[in-house]
XYZ file of C-alpha atoms in Angstrom:
737
model
C 45.428 41.008 106.117
C 49.063 39.908 107.362
C 50.001 39.389 104.139
C 49.146 42.517 102.704
C 50.412 44.078 104.940
C 53.974 42.940 104.952
C 54.016 43.341 101.406
C 53.433 47.128 101.314
C 56.280 46.994 104.214
C 58.286 45.705 101.468
C 57.693 48.282 98.705
C 58.161 50.787 100.936
C 61.294 50.511 101.824
C 62.715 49.641 98.436
C 60.689 52.807 97.508
C 62.338 54.671 100.503
C 65.533 53.658 99.849
C 65.715 54.154 95.964
C 64.378 58.129 96.842
C 67.642 57.819 98.736
C 70.181 56.440 96.754
C 68.605 58.822 93.705
C 69.695 61.753 96.162
C 72.360 60.196 97.694
C 74.594 60.938 94.437
C 74.217 64.965 95.885
C 77.193 67.145 96.970
C 78.801 70.311 98.451
C 82.542 71.656 98.637
C 83.429 70.664 102.217
C 83.067 74.525 103.120
C 79.271 74.005 103.153
C 79.543 72.965 106.632
C 77.470 73.690 110.189
C 78.076 76.747 111.616
C 79.669 78.547 108.342
C 79.285 81.806 107.780
C 77.673 83.993 104.442
C 79.415 87.051 103.027
C 76.244 89.509 102.983
C 75.005 92.482 101.375
C 76.531 90.116 98.088
C 74.739 87.715 95.968
C 74.993 83.791 97.557
C 76.556 81.025 95.255
C 76.299 77.923 96.259
C 77.751 74.612 93.344
C 77.746 71.146 94.048
C 77.351 67.859 92.268
C 75.300 65.613 92.018
C 73.670 62.601 89.313
C 73.957 64.003 85.815
C 70.626 65.931 84.518
C 68.916 65.286 88.731
C 66.751 67.711 89.348
C 68.927 69.869 92.667
C 66.139 71.950 95.053
C 67.365 74.511 97.386
C 66.106 77.032 100.427
C 68.188 79.260 102.609
C 66.622 82.281 104.823
C 63.283 82.946 102.954
C 64.586 81.855 99.594
C 63.586 78.266 97.692
C 65.829 77.616 94.069
C 65.445 75.026 91.922
C 68.178 73.924 89.022
C 69.536 70.252 87.513
C 72.577 69.157 87.455
C 74.781 69.088 83.914
C 75.287 66.166 82.040
C 78.671 65.993 83.633
C 77.095 66.241 87.247
C 77.569 69.441 87.962
C 75.428 72.213 88.821
C 75.946 76.018 90.844
C 73.502 78.558 91.545
C 72.877 81.685 92.658
C 70.512 83.254 95.912
C 70.057 86.862 95.770
C 72.477 88.815 98.331
C 70.651 89.148 102.116
C 71.525 90.878 105.121
C 73.322 90.297 108.065
C 71.256 88.005 110.480
C 72.505 87.011 113.769
C 69.555 84.408 114.254
C 70.448 80.677 113.250
C 69.438 79.615 109.667
C 69.488 76.605 108.146
C 70.830 75.556 104.758
C 69.179 72.934 102.289
C 69.999 71.059 99.317
C 67.809 68.396 99.154
C 68.369 65.952 101.194
C 71.099 68.184 103.179
C 70.873 69.919 105.889
C 73.455 72.747 106.634
C 73.156 73.853 109.712
C 73.400 77.237 112.541
C 74.515 79.511 109.388
C 74.860 83.326 109.738
C 75.184 85.915 107.342
C 77.931 88.550 108.098
C 81.393 89.400 107.579
C 83.408 86.686 105.649
C 87.351 87.343 105.009
C 90.486 85.361 103.721
C 93.221 84.794 105.909
C 96.141 83.661 103.653
C 99.898 83.035 103.656
C 103.442 81.250 104.378
C 104.505 80.815 107.964
C 103.835 84.372 109.308
C 99.795 83.442 108.567
C 100.079 79.181 109.946
C 101.095 81.231 113.710
C 99.143 79.836 116.060
C 97.167 81.480 118.486
C 98.437 79.841 121.905
C 101.705 80.983 120.770
C 100.719 84.564 120.443
C 101.997 86.941 122.807
C 98.534 86.926 125.021
C 97.472 83.702 122.842
C 96.988 82.277 126.503
C 95.100 84.613 127.870
C 92.234 85.198 125.009
C 92.499 81.356 124.954
C 91.152 81.201 128.934
C 88.251 84.353 128.219
C 87.193 82.679 123.843
C 83.776 82.229 123.663
C 82.933 84.321 120.677
C 79.774 82.048 119.253
C 79.484 85.317 116.168
C 83.046 84.438 114.960
C 83.284 81.381 113.173
C 86.943 79.996 111.980
C 87.464 77.773 108.525
C 91.068 76.013 108.469
C 92.131 75.126 104.933
C 92.819 71.477 105.412
C 97.022 71.366 104.393
C 97.673 70.184 100.269
C 98.661 70.899 97.034
C 98.021 69.405 93.787
C 99.451 69.646 90.506
C 96.550 70.066 88.992
C 92.918 71.972 90.497
C 91.297 70.500 93.381
C 87.846 70.263 93.514
C 87.923 69.870 97.183
C 89.395 70.545 100.311
C 88.834 68.818 103.790
C 87.363 71.907 105.999
C 84.642 72.252 108.407
C 83.378 75.641 110.169
C 83.822 75.919 113.500
C 82.796 78.028 116.682
C 85.145 80.837 117.605
C 85.484 78.797 121.892
C 88.528 77.521 123.630
C 89.147 74.969 122.538
C 88.878 75.543 118.766
C 90.623 78.362 119.186
C 94.376 77.401 119.819
C 95.378 75.851 116.860
C 93.931 78.806 114.171
C 95.385 81.356 113.492
C 97.369 84.191 115.609
C 96.603 86.484 113.458
C 93.917 85.537 111.540
C 91.983 85.454 114.786
C 92.421 88.869 115.741
C 91.713 90.055 113.002
C 88.179 88.666 112.876
C 87.628 89.815 117.041
C 88.652 93.409 115.678
C 85.928 93.108 113.152
C 83.570 91.397 114.971
C 84.093 94.066 117.532
C 83.354 97.473 116.007
C 80.329 95.997 113.117
C 78.113 93.807 115.753
C 77.672 91.468 113.369
C 78.587 87.900 112.249
C 82.361 87.478 111.339
C 82.988 84.176 109.466
C 87.423 84.174 109.144
C 88.872 81.117 106.492
C 93.037 80.038 106.895
C 94.557 78.682 104.364
C 98.957 78.903 105.618
C 101.905 76.740 105.151
C 104.844 77.789 106.322
C 107.971 77.348 103.722
C 105.193 77.901 100.933
C 106.350 80.673 98.732
C 104.135 82.921 97.230
C 104.676 81.074 93.529
C 102.773 77.888 94.950
C 99.563 80.272 95.962
C 99.262 81.958 92.276
C 97.435 80.095 89.645
C 98.482 79.499 86.095
C 95.985 82.008 84.423
C 98.541 84.742 87.162
C 101.302 83.479 85.382
C 99.684 83.021 81.895
C 98.949 86.549 81.922
C 102.696 87.737 82.760
C 105.753 88.904 80.381
C 107.947 89.357 83.395
C 106.363 84.804 85.428
C 106.759 82.778 82.025
C 108.952 80.818 82.993
C 106.937 78.774 84.684
C 104.400 77.950 82.384
C 107.085 74.426 81.506
C 107.307 74.164 85.235
C 103.602 73.735 85.466
C 102.597 72.193 82.228
C 105.464 70.311 81.190
C 104.295 68.500 84.188
C 101.007 67.971 83.882
C 100.617 63.679 82.705
C 97.380 65.008 80.762
C 99.734 67.264 77.548
C 102.215 65.675 75.264
C 105.029 66.925 77.111
C 104.625 66.086 80.726
C 103.266 62.946 79.310
C 107.039 61.578 78.047
C 108.243 63.467 80.721
C 106.833 61.038 83.589
C 107.424 58.033 80.678
C 111.279 59.076 80.739
C 111.484 58.768 83.948
C 109.527 56.302 85.082
C 111.568 54.451 82.502
C 114.698 55.543 83.804
C 112.846 54.087 87.611
C 112.840 50.726 85.585
C 116.138 50.419 85.022
C 117.737 51.884 88.389
C 116.186 49.317 90.162
C 117.583 45.959 89.760
C 120.690 48.082 90.393
C 119.420 49.648 93.160
C 118.098 46.203 94.951
C 121.343 44.572 93.759
C 123.479 46.908 96.031
C 121.366 46.851 98.667
C 121.403 42.827 98.716
C 125.121 43.208 99.542
C 124.219 46.121 102.016
C 124.939 48.523 99.811
C 123.510 52.190 99.364
C 121.836 51.698 96.051
C 123.722 55.380 93.862
C 122.805 56.749 90.733
C 118.847 57.531 91.413
C 117.488 59.447 88.438
C 116.933 62.567 89.282
C 113.414 63.847 89.158
C 112.464 67.187 86.582
C 111.891 69.885 88.433
C 108.380 69.922 87.151
C 107.243 66.805 88.330
C 108.208 68.211 92.300
C 105.321 67.733 94.108
C 106.090 70.006 96.688
C 104.645 73.140 98.210
C 107.411 75.171 96.536
C 106.214 73.772 92.823
C 104.089 76.915 91.228
C 100.776 76.538 91.584
C 101.005 73.977 94.056
C 99.516 75.544 96.695
C 96.448 77.993 95.311
C 95.309 74.232 93.837
C 95.510 72.476 96.912
C 93.507 75.325 99.225
C 92.633 78.378 97.254
C 90.933 76.970 93.890
C 88.360 75.094 95.575
C 87.142 77.832 97.594
C 85.907 79.925 93.884
C 83.665 81.691 93.986
C 82.137 80.984 97.652
C 81.657 84.793 98.133
C 83.490 86.859 100.754
C 84.691 89.949 101.730
C 88.212 90.317 100.759
C 92.104 88.802 101.203
C 94.011 89.714 103.851
C 98.164 87.973 102.826
C 100.794 87.698 105.080
C 104.271 86.418 103.008
C 106.200 86.730 105.897
C 110.180 87.071 104.580
C 110.970 88.393 100.847
C 112.837 85.257 99.066
C 113.002 87.200 95.509
C 112.681 90.549 95.426
C 113.407 91.674 92.381
C 110.629 89.177 91.437
C 108.592 90.642 94.943
C 105.828 92.964 92.782
C 104.892 90.779 89.177
C 104.229 87.783 92.023
C 101.899 89.712 94.310
C 100.368 91.612 91.051
C 100.427 88.692 89.989
C 98.258 86.983 92.768
C 96.698 89.179 93.425
C 94.934 90.481 90.211
C 94.169 86.185 89.296
C 92.383 85.800 92.168
C 90.350 88.978 91.667
C 89.908 87.639 88.232
C 88.663 83.837 89.711
C 86.537 85.203 91.899
C 85.090 87.886 89.271
C 85.821 91.248 91.886
C 87.679 93.233 90.103
C 88.333 95.129 93.327
C 88.459 93.033 95.830
C 89.869 94.355 98.367
C 93.597 92.555 99.216
C 95.043 94.203 102.927
C 99.113 92.881 103.122
C 101.760 92.781 105.842
C 104.849 94.406 105.470
C 107.489 91.925 103.395
C 110.304 91.914 105.389
C 114.243 91.506 104.632
C 116.452 89.875 107.139
C 119.445 90.448 105.221
C 121.944 92.576 105.251
C 122.615 93.758 101.696
C 121.050 97.391 101.747
C 120.649 96.896 98.106
C 117.893 93.920 98.825
C 115.626 96.118 101.004
C 115.924 99.199 98.732
C 114.468 97.003 96.603
C 111.905 95.591 98.713
C 110.825 99.111 99.498
C 111.147 100.031 95.262
C 108.423 96.904 95.328
C 105.877 97.139 98.080
C 105.875 100.862 96.472
C 104.491 99.751 93.171
C 102.122 97.540 95.308
C 100.539 100.077 97.215
C 99.911 101.047 93.366
C 97.368 98.475 92.382
C 93.930 99.312 93.303
C 92.218 99.064 96.695
C 95.210 97.763 98.469
C 96.793 98.339 101.482
C 98.964 97.420 103.509
C 100.204 97.197 107.226
C 103.743 97.955 108.880
C 104.897 94.942 110.257
C 108.326 96.128 111.208
C 108.318 97.522 114.336
C 106.476 94.895 115.760
C 109.248 91.223 114.980
C 110.902 89.582 117.980
C 114.950 90.172 118.335
C 114.514 86.157 119.298
C 112.729 84.134 117.113
C 111.667 81.712 120.388
C 109.688 84.299 121.899
C 106.141 84.874 121.512
C 105.247 86.689 118.481
C 103.217 90.180 118.276
C 100.129 89.258 116.307
C 97.897 90.631 117.696
C 98.475 94.520 117.152
C 100.156 93.027 113.635
C 96.374 92.368 113.827
C 94.707 95.701 115.449
C 96.733 97.216 112.085
C 94.993 95.155 109.242
C 91.250 95.804 110.897
C 92.155 99.553 110.834
C 92.744 99.398 106.883
C 89.759 97.435 106.499
C 87.927 99.325 109.294
C 87.976 102.558 107.683
C 88.102 101.274 103.427
C 85.595 98.894 103.704
C 83.520 99.526 106.402
C 84.143 103.994 106.980
C 79.645 104.691 107.070
C 78.709 101.681 109.213
C 81.190 102.526 111.784
C 79.161 106.214 112.264
C 76.064 104.724 111.498
C 76.908 102.037 114.815
C 79.148 104.574 116.564
C 78.018 107.224 116.268
C 81.234 108.698 118.639
C 83.912 106.911 115.982
C 84.833 110.233 113.670
C 87.496 109.243 110.233
C 91.251 111.747 110.614
C 92.275 112.780 107.710
C 96.205 113.269 107.646
C 98.258 114.347 105.400
C 102.434 113.936 105.651
C 105.407 114.971 104.061
C 106.748 111.589 102.502
C 104.327 108.979 102.176
C 101.030 109.885 101.223
C 97.563 110.101 103.128
C 96.803 107.938 106.571
C 94.294 107.733 107.924
C 92.942 107.111 112.096
C 89.590 106.714 114.508
C 89.039 109.518 116.760
C 86.821 108.730 119.443
C 84.721 111.550 120.526
C 83.929 110.435 124.423
C 87.397 109.819 125.914
C 89.497 110.725 122.921
C 91.018 107.686 122.184
C 92.770 107.818 118.532
C 94.061 103.984 117.413
C 96.946 103.948 115.260
C 97.060 105.344 112.179
C 97.788 103.171 108.705
C 97.984 104.212 105.336
C 94.880 105.481 103.130
C 96.545 105.915 100.402
C 99.651 106.471 98.471
C 101.918 109.773 96.961
C 104.931 110.169 97.447
C 105.916 113.906 97.555
C 103.783 116.051 100.601
C 100.304 116.265 100.182
C 97.710 118.698 101.663
C 94.160 116.705 102.666
C 90.717 118.475 103.625
C 88.009 117.272 103.854
C 83.336 118.388 103.276
C 80.378 118.585 105.176
C 79.496 116.197 102.749
C 81.747 113.571 103.713
C 84.379 113.982 100.759
C 87.886 113.927 101.102
C 90.438 116.862 98.947
C 94.135 116.052 98.164
C 96.656 118.344 96.989
C 99.818 117.472 95.719
C 102.932 118.266 92.879
C 104.141 115.265 90.402
C 107.081 116.239 88.337
C 104.699 118.050 85.851
C 102.826 120.512 88.248
C 100.227 120.817 91.378
C 97.196 117.997 91.127
C 94.171 117.827 93.460
C 91.933 114.785 93.345
C 88.742 113.843 95.403
C 87.125 110.788 97.468
C 84.674 109.314 97.704
C 84.394 106.497 100.970
C 88.203 106.306 100.558
C 87.499 105.487 96.360
C 88.766 108.131 94.211
C 86.062 110.147 92.390
C 88.561 112.376 90.195
C 91.724 113.773 89.660
C 92.647 116.943 87.771
C 96.274 117.657 86.779
C 98.889 120.248 85.728
C 98.068 122.865 87.584
C 99.991 125.938 89.665
C 103.565 123.776 91.601
C 103.070 123.903 94.919
C 99.456 124.013 96.167
C 99.258 124.555 100.218
C 95.529 125.501 100.890
C 92.675 124.329 99.624
C 89.371 125.686 100.465
C 85.933 125.273 100.287
C 83.451 128.077 98.942
C 79.928 129.007 100.851
C 77.721 127.309 98.634
C 79.907 124.375 98.260
C 79.914 124.795 94.412
C 83.784 124.891 94.525
C 86.942 124.899 95.695
C 90.003 127.014 95.979
C 93.616 126.669 96.304
C 96.555 128.476 96.971
C 99.913 127.666 95.007
C 102.908 128.939 96.401
C 104.919 128.566 94.170
C 102.823 128.979 91.541
C 102.829 132.440 92.537
C 98.740 131.801 91.879
C 94.897 130.272 93.374
C 92.772 127.995 91.455
C 89.235 127.980 91.569
C 86.826 124.704 90.619
C 83.471 123.517 90.032
C 82.428 121.078 91.624
C 79.530 117.423 90.092
C 76.775 118.004 92.853
C 77.686 114.847 94.983
C 80.748 117.143 95.543
C 83.944 115.226 93.272
C 85.791 117.608 91.374
C 84.146 118.386 87.847
C 86.825 121.208 86.166
C 89.599 123.272 86.667
C 87.497 127.569 86.623
C 90.332 129.799 86.557
C 94.115 130.130 87.647
C 94.162 134.277 89.172
C 97.626 135.240 89.135
C 98.044 138.650 91.526
C 101.655 140.137 90.582
C 102.652 143.979 90.684
C 106.058 145.265 90.125
C 106.681 145.700 93.439
C 105.851 142.821 94.814
C 105.838 138.638 94.383
C 102.150 136.931 94.698
C 103.398 133.397 96.895
C 99.676 133.183 98.942
C 99.950 129.767 101.673
C 96.071 130.267 102.141
C 92.740 131.462 100.924
C 89.869 131.773 102.664
C 86.449 132.777 101.668
C 84.519 135.817 102.997
C 81.264 135.337 105.111
C 79.065 136.102 102.052
C 80.691 134.062 99.742
C 81.102 137.586 98.258
C 85.107 137.992 98.368
C 87.870 135.145 98.523
C 90.860 136.645 101.175
C 93.975 135.538 100.118
C 97.622 135.855 102.566
C 100.758 136.195 100.265
C 103.677 135.795 102.455
C 105.748 136.557 99.262
C 104.159 140.082 98.587
C 103.258 140.279 102.743
C 99.857 141.472 101.880
C 97.087 140.289 102.059
C 94.579 140.090 98.548
C 90.816 141.079 98.401
C 89.231 138.949 95.264
C 86.016 139.756 93.666
C 84.483 136.070 94.113
C 81.184 134.947 91.306
C 79.174 132.486 93.455
C 77.257 131.377 90.037
C 80.934 130.671 87.329
C 83.547 130.676 89.891
C 85.858 133.168 88.383
C 87.753 134.995 90.825
C 89.192 138.942 89.966
C 91.778 140.926 91.497
C 90.524 143.800 93.757
C 93.274 145.261 95.547
C 95.722 145.121 99.093
C 94.901 145.244 102.469
C 98.289 145.422 103.729
C 99.415 146.673 107.437
C 103.482 148.558 108.851
C 102.883 144.963 111.333
C 102.628 141.857 108.963
C 105.591 139.830 108.576
C 105.053 137.075 106.388
C 100.957 136.478 106.253
C 100.405 132.286 106.910
C 96.573 131.740 107.261
C 93.334 133.367 108.309
C 90.199 132.642 109.745
C 86.863 134.381 110.795
C 85.459 134.243 113.696
C 82.011 132.150 113.452
C 79.480 135.985 113.964
C 81.300 136.467 110.469
C 82.291 139.988 111.166
C 86.252 139.574 112.224
C 88.935 137.966 110.028
C 92.598 137.423 112.110
C 95.959 136.539 109.893
C 99.409 134.577 111.433
C 101.787 136.150 110.917
C 104.648 133.273 110.163
C 107.753 135.122 111.291
C 106.027 137.414 112.992
C 104.427 134.845 115.517
C 101.847 137.374 115.722
C 97.919 137.173 115.574
C 96.941 140.430 113.409
C 92.508 141.224 114.273
C 90.249 143.581 111.735
C 86.889 144.299 111.625
C 84.605 142.933 107.998
C 82.952 145.371 106.513
C 80.841 143.316 103.938
C 79.259 146.245 102.362
C 81.878 147.085 99.904
C 84.775 144.238 101.471
C 86.844 145.724 103.795
C 89.283 145.038 106.282
C 90.030 147.449 109.270
C 93.185 146.854 111.811
C 91.367 146.935 115.216
C 93.745 144.983 117.423
C 98.274 142.799 116.585
C 99.248 140.872 119.506
C 101.905 138.425 119.783
C 101.318 134.330 120.466
C 104.581 133.808 121.738
C 105.844 134.059 125.573
C 107.318 136.431 126.994
C 110.538 135.125 128.264
C 111.347 133.286 124.332
C 114.174 134.016 122.514
C 114.520 132.601 119.008
C 113.892 132.404 115.498
C 109.985 131.040 115.307
C 107.683 130.704 112.549
C 104.416 130.503 113.220
C 101.690 127.799 111.586
C 98.382 127.722 111.367
C 95.638 129.023 113.124
C 92.116 128.126 114.450
C 89.213 129.082 116.634
C 87.481 126.715 119.374
C 84.114 125.715 118.327
C 82.579 127.916 121.112
C 84.145 131.330 119.242
C 85.451 131.768 123.355
C 89.476 131.084 122.310
C 91.925 131.402 119.404
C 94.724 128.066 119.050
C 97.731 128.839 116.788
C 100.843 126.845 116.820
C 104.949 128.345 116.872
C 107.581 125.813 115.200
C 110.303 127.341 116.788
C 109.539 126.727 120.685
C 106.983 123.882 119.198
C 104.140 124.931 121.274
C 100.190 125.796 120.802
C 99.418 129.362 121.862
C 95.492 130.275 124.023
C 94.007 133.005 123.540
C 90.801 134.052 125.603
C 88.274 135.695 122.723
C 86.545 138.240 122.983
C 82.969 137.899 121.069
C 81.918 140.854 120.702
C 84.502 143.139 119.674
C 87.237 140.289 118.293
C 89.936 140.806 120.748
C 92.160 138.427 122.216
C 94.677 137.997 125.930
C 96.725 136.426 125.285
C 96.625 133.649 128.147
C 99.198 131.144 127.618
C 101.434 127.885 125.496
C 101.886 124.490 125.680
C 104.226 122.830 124.611
C 102.991 120.592 121.035
C 104.032 117.260 122.659
C 106.854 117.075 119.904
C 109.158 119.041 117.720
C 107.714 121.603 114.978
C 103.885 121.415 114.967
C 102.022 122.923 111.793
C 98.528 121.659 111.532
C 95.823 121.061 114.499
C 92.210 120.550 114.352
C 89.790 120.745 117.708
C 87.024 117.844 117.712
C 83.671 119.091 116.751
C 82.398 118.894 120.137
C 85.302 121.292 121.656
C 86.542 118.704 123.883
C 89.717 117.460 122.606
C 92.654 118.900 120.392
C 95.114 116.715 117.978
C 98.443 119.025 116.463
C 100.156 117.159 113.937
C 104.242 118.021 114.983
C 106.366 117.149 111.550
C 109.494 116.424 112.641
C 109.358 114.238 115.547
C 106.998 111.970 113.542
C 103.478 111.756 115.981
C 99.760 113.505 116.538
C 99.877 114.558 120.270
C 96.332 114.379 122.462
C 95.343 117.215 124.031
C 91.773 117.368 126.350
C 90.239 121.138 126.097
C 88.117 123.142 129.691
C 85.360 124.097 127.873
C 85.500 127.201 131.087
C 89.417 128.136 129.666
C 90.186 126.474 127.266
C 93.190 125.388 128.151
C 95.006 122.775 126.644
C 96.156 119.230 128.421
C 98.367 116.710 126.593
C 97.364 112.961 127.281
C 97.684 109.402 126.439
C 100.344 108.332 124.328
C 101.307 109.814 120.353
C 100.270 108.429 117.974
C 103.093 107.508 115.008
C 102.848 108.899 111.600
C 105.794 109.957 109.550
C 106.154 113.487 108.481
C 102.432 115.059 109.316
C 101.445 117.739 107.751
C 97.665 117.974 107.719
C 94.481 116.838 109.933
C 91.358 117.159 108.525
C 87.968 114.877 110.495
C 85.534 113.041 108.232
């Protein structure tokens, strides 16, 4: 009996050893390790190697998948997408167990020395390290390596963001991940792939150069240096032969205590350095593909070749997207800088940046104002990271932020120079984030939002006016070749039509909207000219009953009434409303009761009040009151008018004294009582908005390039400026979204 037991033990031992050895060949890339974060709401690719034709069994969460390695021992599978989960999960692949896996948001943060800059050196980094305990933020730092050919694996381990592990991690990447976690309240995974001194050329794969007509010069360096190619093999053989002839001479010189000279120069295509095209991509990025990520943050630091910047960055973005098989993978980058004096180089960089931002789903964080004069001083990576995070939050998570934190709403800002900016406003305390570029467009841009979350923008092209609609920051449609200079956008009461006032196009235009609110088609352009008067409409608004449109004609010095067909959006001119008190009719608004209309006169600096008769659209003038202080002397151009949500107060902006005027409003008879004027907090105030709860007012000052904030006393309507001003280039229009 003892002999049988011994024999059974031996058989069991060898059987176990055999089973283990067959599974021991199963391997995963090192990006799959304990403490990792898997991207939520996307398919989850898992891949690796094994023995040829070996069966692989995988399980994660509630899913199980079985596959077989191919004849070369390669295999890959995809788990179905899963929602965010802060509870630790286990990924099993045959005998392998990857533990403490979370599901959340994963971002790849890549670049050069500026991305490589560690948290311990960063401004406010020491305090961050001291207090770090972010178990739901996971960090993966890719080992710095280069390769002439695409690598299949790279050394990397996921770690929790505690004091021990964040010291040497990228300060920019860490602060970016921390901000996302604070706002989204889900696990965050940050992958850092950076190397100082490695130019953008080394981060672009061969596919990027192959598909770029302007970058064909790199193909020789890429392929002629590979021993696998006929040319590359000959190049290497010649270099080795030359070295073989040189070595005896070098040894002889060394024996005589002389320095060996005339060493054969290695051809540039054979260089094994990080400045050669594709080398950093092959070594550090290729092993990660197709690991699922939300997007990419890129910081290249200084520009070395301004003329090639656009072509290089386009090749980088499009090739990474192609290899990840995501055509619109978010790609947000830090403003590239030129540290040389010639102005023409900086101009070239700015032109290249504009072209880069024309690539879909890209955005840039401004960095020039955060640079330190002393290169040895700690760098401000925190504020730069917050700008990048704000871009991601606004572009990729806007709806989610609203559901997580309903007190945060988006402010959309049209500008007179660069395009549309966005910031997040806290309705609870009035705080406003830094404004970041939402999308770029030269020239003045007007913005308008709807209750369905649509964003409309109007501006000009060389051919004429243009109107666009956006849903969740993605353009849904556009209509071109419209009358020039659309300067006001309104929506009819049914939300089936949009209407624009085209000040230099001498017309108003109506547009049909689709069911989701996006633009469908132009319905009609309507010109209202008479022999005595021109037509320069500055504002158009629907009547409360949607039967009429009222147009403030600043050129003709009148209000035009237009019959509006809410079934098909057609318009018919129906006469004028004139007054001796009119002096540049500019903006109008109806009171919430629908009984009174208020007209702001631009040159006159006054408000004209009308009673509205819905039966025939008649406007009866009942008051004309100045919006300027009695002691004001000088030129003035009033700009915009708005009524407080309570209906008790009316405000308007004055661009002469640079202030905001407050009126007390009688809701019974519609009349106004002047209360005071308050500085707008900047130069040349134009547009302003009032928060939905009536507690705050935001004003844009076009010539001082800022937004100012005011709290509103709900008892008397008095506004008081507070907080820092937010920098925005030439802001001209505002809208909550």
